[in-house]
């Protein structure tokens, strides 16, 4: 599929600090390490990725809107906005591109304020709790969904 649309991998607030941020929870891999691993896994599966991070909620909304035309599927780790953002929820709802909510940690096993996911209420599915491997599983799921979409 030479002209296949890419998988967008979008990252929210504080994920730029991975590697040094609470490593006992989030691990030692940096976001650059994760980007490289995602690109490699996608390449093996015949897709490219577009990988971005922002601390700004509206920028993530803009990227979700951009992805409506440009992406085959989206891996989204919205960080803390997962639990608070009606705007991200609405942006996902406004799009027919499948979103895989992704987390390094397992929010269901953490503080109560992390148990609600407004992203999850609009997403296709969730992968959480496997550290950096969550991203690789999410990229695999995204490619499968993208290929299904391409056949449909
Ligand atoms: C996180 C979980 C969120 O609750 C938290 O706010 C984050 C990271 C994760 O990947 O485990 O910033 O999305």
PDB file of C-alpha atoms and ligand atoms in Angstrom:
ATOM      1  CA  UNK A   1       0.000   0.000   0.000  1.00  0.00           C
ATOM      2  CA  UNK A   2       2.406   2.709  -1.179  1.00  0.00           C
ATOM      3  CA  UNK A   3      -0.021   5.627  -0.694  1.00  0.00           C
ATOM      4  CA  UNK A   4      -1.506   4.309   2.581  1.00  0.00           C
ATOM      5  CA  UNK A   5      -2.451   7.020   5.049  1.00  0.00           C
ATOM      6  CA  UNK A   6      -0.252   7.169   8.172  1.00  0.00           C
ATOM      7  CA  UNK A   7      -1.125   6.291  11.744  1.00  0.00           C
ATOM      8  CA  UNK A   8      -1.182   9.432  13.893  1.00  0.00           C
ATOM      9  CA  UNK A   9       0.371   8.923  17.355  1.00  0.00           C
ATOM     10  CA  UNK A  10      -0.676  11.900  19.488  1.00  0.00           C
ATOM     11  CA  UNK A  11       0.626  12.623  22.974  1.00  0.00           C
ATOM     12  CA  UNK A  12      -0.729  15.025  25.561  1.00  0.00           C
ATOM     13  CA  UNK A  13       0.637  16.975  28.520  1.00  0.00           C
ATOM     14  CA  UNK A  14       3.769  16.008  30.429  1.00  0.00           C
ATOM     15  CA  UNK A  15       4.580  13.109  28.139  1.00  0.00           C
ATOM     16  CA  UNK A  16       7.549  15.153  26.869  1.00  0.00           C
ATOM     17  CA  UNK A  17       9.064  14.435  30.312  1.00  0.00           C
ATOM     18  CA  UNK A  18       9.034  10.656  29.926  1.00  0.00           C
ATOM     19  CA  UNK A  19      12.272   9.072  31.078  1.00  0.00           C
ATOM     20  CA  UNK A  20      12.620  11.357  34.082  1.00  0.00           C
ATOM     21  CA  UNK A  21       8.960  11.780  35.115  1.00  0.00           C
ATOM     22  CA  UNK A  22       7.925   9.345  37.890  1.00  0.00           C
ATOM     23  CA  UNK A  23       9.920   6.505  36.275  1.00  0.00           C
ATOM     24  CA  UNK A  24       8.530   4.003  38.804  1.00  0.00           C
ATOM     25  CA  UNK A  25       5.127   4.574  37.152  1.00  0.00           C
ATOM     26  CA  UNK A  26       5.982   5.511  33.570  1.00  0.00           C
ATOM     27  CA  UNK A  27       9.312   3.732  33.023  1.00  0.00           C
ATOM     28  CA  UNK A  28      12.696   4.958  31.751  1.00  0.00           C
ATOM     29  CA  UNK A  29      11.955   5.150  28.021  1.00  0.00           C
ATOM     30  CA  UNK A  30      11.883   8.698  26.651  1.00  0.00           C
ATOM     31  CA  UNK A  31       9.234   9.891  24.225  1.00  0.00           C
ATOM     32  CA  UNK A  32      11.915   9.844  21.507  1.00  0.00           C
ATOM     33  CA  UNK A  33      12.595   6.152  22.313  1.00  0.00           C
ATOM     34  CA  UNK A  34       8.860   5.447  22.032  1.00  0.00           C
ATOM     35  CA  UNK A  35       8.611   7.345  18.756  1.00  0.00           C
ATOM     36  CA  UNK A  36      11.446   5.300  17.276  1.00  0.00           C
ATOM     37  CA  UNK A  37       9.918   2.007  18.447  1.00  0.00           C
ATOM     38  CA  UNK A  38       6.476   2.963  17.057  1.00  0.00           C
ATOM     39  CA  UNK A  39       7.959   3.982  13.709  1.00  0.00           C
ATOM     40  CA  UNK A  40       9.830   0.680  13.484  1.00  0.00           C
ATOM     41  CA  UNK A  41       6.760  -1.423  14.373  1.00  0.00           C
ATOM     42  CA  UNK A  42       4.608   0.508  11.886  1.00  0.00           C
ATOM     43  CA  UNK A  43       7.289   0.095   9.207  1.00  0.00           C
ATOM     44  CA  UNK A  44       7.289  -3.680   9.771  1.00  0.00           C
ATOM     45  CA  UNK A  45       3.522  -3.594   9.253  1.00  0.00           C
ATOM     46  CA  UNK A  46       3.731  -1.456   6.123  1.00  0.00           C
ATOM     47  CA  UNK A  47       2.608   1.914   7.507  1.00  0.00           C
ATOM     48  CA  UNK A  48       4.167   5.226   8.428  1.00  0.00           C
ATOM     49  CA  UNK A  49       3.472   7.220  11.576  1.00  0.00           C
ATOM     50  CA  UNK A  50       3.079  10.899  12.356  1.00  0.00           C
ATOM     51  CA  UNK A  51       4.214  11.317  15.976  1.00  0.00           C
ATOM     52  CA  UNK A  52       3.490  14.501  17.989  1.00  0.00           C
ATOM     53  CA  UNK A  53       3.281  15.800  21.561  1.00  0.00           C
ATOM     54  CA  UNK A  54       1.690  18.922  23.013  1.00  0.00           C
ATOM     55  CA  UNK A  55       0.959  20.281  26.459  1.00  0.00           C
ATOM     56  CA  UNK A  56      -1.838  22.392  24.950  1.00  0.00           C
ATOM     57  CA  UNK A  57      -5.362  20.944  24.815  1.00  0.00           C
ATOM     58  CA  UNK A  58      -6.410  23.011  21.771  1.00  0.00           C
ATOM     59  CA  UNK A  59      -3.412  21.846  19.775  1.00  0.00           C
ATOM     60  CA  UNK A  60      -4.476  18.243  20.360  1.00  0.00           C
ATOM     61  CA  UNK A  61      -7.986  19.202  19.166  1.00  0.00           C
ATOM     62  CA  UNK A  62      -6.447  20.745  16.011  1.00  0.00           C
ATOM     63  CA  UNK A  63      -4.473  17.563  15.326  1.00  0.00           C
ATOM     64  CA  UNK A  64      -7.545  15.361  15.806  1.00  0.00           C
ATOM     65  CA  UNK A  65      -9.369  17.568  13.284  1.00  0.00           C
ATOM     66  CA  UNK A  66      -6.439  17.380  10.841  1.00  0.00           C
ATOM     67  CA  UNK A  67      -6.453  13.586  11.221  1.00  0.00           C
ATOM     68  CA  UNK A  68     -10.047  13.368   9.900  1.00  0.00           C
ATOM     69  CA  UNK A  69      -8.652  13.617   6.357  1.00  0.00           C
ATOM     70  CA  UNK A  70      -5.048  12.636   6.783  1.00  0.00           C
ATOM     71  CA  UNK A  71      -4.845   9.630   9.157  1.00  0.00           C
ATOM     72  CA  UNK A  72      -5.889   6.000   8.780  1.00  0.00           C
ATOM     73  CA  UNK A  73      -6.155   5.544  12.566  1.00  0.00           C
ATOM     74  CA  UNK A  74      -5.048   7.372  15.715  1.00  0.00           C
ATOM     75  CA  UNK A  75      -3.132   6.243  18.801  1.00  0.00           C
ATOM     76  CA  UNK A  76      -3.932   8.821  21.480  1.00  0.00           C
ATOM     77  CA  UNK A  77      -2.307   9.137  24.880  1.00  0.00           C
ATOM     78  CA  UNK A  78      -4.034  12.301  26.054  1.00  0.00           C
ATOM     79  CA  UNK A  79      -2.298  12.214  29.467  1.00  0.00           C
ATOM     80  CA  UNK A  80      -4.325  13.997  32.133  1.00  0.00           C
ATOM     81  CA  UNK A  81      -6.696  15.459  29.507  1.00  0.00           C
ATOM     82  CA  UNK A  82      -8.024  11.902  29.195  1.00  0.00           C
ATOM     83  CA  UNK A  83      -9.888  12.467  32.429  1.00  0.00           C
ATOM     84  CA  UNK A  84     -11.067  16.053  31.908  1.00  0.00           C
ATOM     85  CA  UNK A  85     -11.419  17.041  28.269  1.00  0.00           C
ATOM     86  CA  UNK A  86     -14.892  17.338  26.760  1.00  0.00           C
ATOM     87  CA  UNK A  87     -13.162  19.063  23.815  1.00  0.00           C
ATOM     88  CA  UNK A  88     -11.057  15.980  23.014  1.00  0.00           C
ATOM     89  CA  UNK A  89     -14.112  13.761  23.465  1.00  0.00           C
ATOM     90  CA  UNK A  90     -16.066  15.908  20.990  1.00  0.00           C
ATOM     91  CA  UNK A  91     -13.189  16.034  18.480  1.00  0.00           C
ATOM     92  CA  UNK A  92     -13.026  12.226  18.479  1.00  0.00           C
ATOM     93  CA  UNK A  93     -16.811  12.005  18.075  1.00  0.00           C
ATOM     94  CA  UNK A  94     -16.640  14.414  15.119  1.00  0.00           C
ATOM     95  CA  UNK A  95     -14.325  12.044  13.259  1.00  0.00           C
ATOM     96  CA  UNK A  96     -14.808   8.637  11.676  1.00  0.00           C
ATOM     97  CA  UNK A  97     -11.112   7.786  12.099  1.00  0.00           C
ATOM     98  CA  UNK A  98     -10.752   5.109  14.809  1.00  0.00           C
ATOM     99  CA  UNK A  99      -8.989   6.235  18.008  1.00  0.00           C
ATOM    100  CA  UNK A 100      -7.147   3.866  20.316  1.00  0.00           C
ATOM    101  CA  UNK A 101      -6.861   5.360  23.788  1.00  0.00           C
ATOM    102  CA  UNK A 102      -3.407   4.445  25.052  1.00  0.00           C
ATOM    103  CA  UNK A 103      -1.673   4.684  28.438  1.00  0.00           C
ATOM    104  CA  UNK A 104       1.661   3.578  29.831  1.00  0.00           C
ATOM    105  CA  UNK A 105       0.143   3.017  33.269  1.00  0.00           C
ATOM    106  CA  UNK A 106      -3.200   1.414  34.084  1.00  0.00           C
ATOM    107  CA  UNK A 107      -5.405   4.334  35.196  1.00  0.00           C
ATOM    108  CA  UNK A 108      -8.066   1.923  36.502  1.00  0.00           C
ATOM    109  CA  UNK A 109      -5.575   0.714  39.133  1.00  0.00           C
ATOM    110  CA  UNK A 110      -4.576   4.242  40.248  1.00  0.00           C
ATOM    111  CA  UNK A 111      -6.213   7.246  41.957  1.00  0.00           C
ATOM    112  CA  UNK A 112      -9.965   7.570  41.659  1.00  0.00           C
ATOM    113  CA  UNK A 113      -9.748  10.766  39.560  1.00  0.00           C
ATOM    114  CA  UNK A 114      -8.095   8.694  36.818  1.00  0.00           C
ATOM    115  CA  UNK A 115     -10.950   6.190  36.676  1.00  0.00           C
ATOM    116  CA  UNK A 116     -13.089   8.401  34.446  1.00  0.00           C
ATOM    117  CA  UNK A 117     -12.003   8.644  30.803  1.00  0.00           C
ATOM    118  CA  UNK A 118     -13.822  11.128  28.601  1.00  0.00           C
ATOM    119  CA  UNK A 119     -11.526  10.045  25.747  1.00  0.00           C
ATOM    120  CA  UNK A 120     -12.478   6.411  26.348  1.00  0.00           C
ATOM    121  CA  UNK A 121     -16.180   7.214  26.017  1.00  0.00           C
ATOM    122  CA  UNK A 122     -15.509   8.233  22.398  1.00  0.00           C
ATOM    123  CA  UNK A 123     -12.603   5.896  21.514  1.00  0.00           C
ATOM    124  CA  UNK A 124     -12.778   2.606  19.643  1.00  0.00           C
ATOM    125  CA  UNK A 125     -10.837   0.805  22.401  1.00  0.00           C
ATOM    126  CA  UNK A 126      -8.232   1.146  25.130  1.00  0.00           C
ATOM    127  CA  UNK A 127      -4.733  -0.258  25.689  1.00  0.00           C
ATOM    128  CA  UNK A 128      -3.228   0.544  29.087  1.00  0.00           C
ATOM    129  CA  UNK A 129      -0.790  -0.712  31.676  1.00  0.00           C
ATOM    130  CA  UNK A 130       2.015  -2.212  29.603  1.00  0.00           C
ATOM    131  CA  UNK A 131       4.492   0.663  29.810  1.00  0.00           C
ATOM    132  CA  UNK A 132       6.078   1.648  26.506  1.00  0.00           C
ATOM    133  CA  UNK A 133       4.790  -1.642  25.073  1.00  0.00           C
ATOM    134  CA  UNK A 134       1.260  -0.169  25.250  1.00  0.00           C
ATOM    135  CA  UNK A 135       2.245   2.058  22.311  1.00  0.00           C
ATOM    136  CA  UNK A 136       3.448  -0.886  20.221  1.00  0.00           C
ATOM    137  CA  UNK A 137       0.247  -2.832  20.913  1.00  0.00           C
ATOM    138  CA  UNK A 138      -1.747   0.277  20.028  1.00  0.00           C
ATOM    139  CA  UNK A 139       0.163   0.770  16.753  1.00  0.00           C
ATOM    140  CA  UNK A 140      -0.565  -2.874  15.876  1.00  0.00           C
ATOM    141  CA  UNK A 141      -4.268  -2.404  16.645  1.00  0.00           C
ATOM    142  CA  UNK A 142      -4.288   0.843  14.654  1.00  0.00           C
ATOM    143  CA  UNK A 143      -2.748  -0.821  11.587  1.00  0.00           C
ATOM    144  CA  UNK A 144      -5.266  -3.690  11.783  1.00  0.00           C
ATOM    145  CA  UNK A 145      -8.153  -1.218  12.002  1.00  0.00           C
ATOM    146  CA  UNK A 146      -6.675   0.889   9.196  1.00  0.00           C
ATOM    147  CA  UNK A 147      -6.343  -2.172   6.964  1.00  0.00           C
ATOM    148  CA  UNK A 148      -9.935  -3.200   7.752  1.00  0.00           C
ATOM    149  CA  UNK A 149     -11.061   0.341   6.881  1.00  0.00           C
ATOM    150  CA  UNK A 150      -9.101   0.239   3.634  1.00  0.00           C
ATOM    151  CA  UNK A 151     -10.883  -2.997   2.649  1.00  0.00           C
ATOM    152  CA  UNK A 152     -14.344  -1.790   3.673  1.00  0.00           C
TER     153      UNK A 152
HETATM  154  C1  LIG B   1      -1.142   8.488  31.420  1.00  0.00           C
HETATM  155  C2  LIG B   1      -2.114   8.291  32.578  1.00  0.00           C
HETATM  156  C3  LIG B   1      -2.757   9.607  32.952  1.00  0.00           C
HETATM  157  O1  LIG B   1      -3.638   9.424  34.063  1.00  0.00           O
HETATM  158  C4  LIG B   1      -1.706  10.638  33.353  1.00  0.00           C
HETATM  159  O2  LIG B   1      -2.308  11.879  33.627  1.00  0.00           O
HETATM  160  C5  LIG B   1      -0.636  10.763  32.348  1.00  0.00           C
HETATM  161  C6  LIG B   1      -0.105   9.554  31.720  1.00  0.00           C
HETATM  162  C7  LIG B   1      -0.376   7.185  31.071  1.00  0.00           C
HETATM  163  O3  LIG B   1       0.146   7.088  29.959  1.00  0.00           O
HETATM  164  O4  LIG B   1      -0.285   6.289  31.910  1.00  0.00           O
HETATM  165  O5  LIG B   1      -0.132  11.858  32.078  1.00  0.00           O
HETATM  166  O6  LIG B   1      -1.890   8.863  30.254  1.00  0.00           O
END
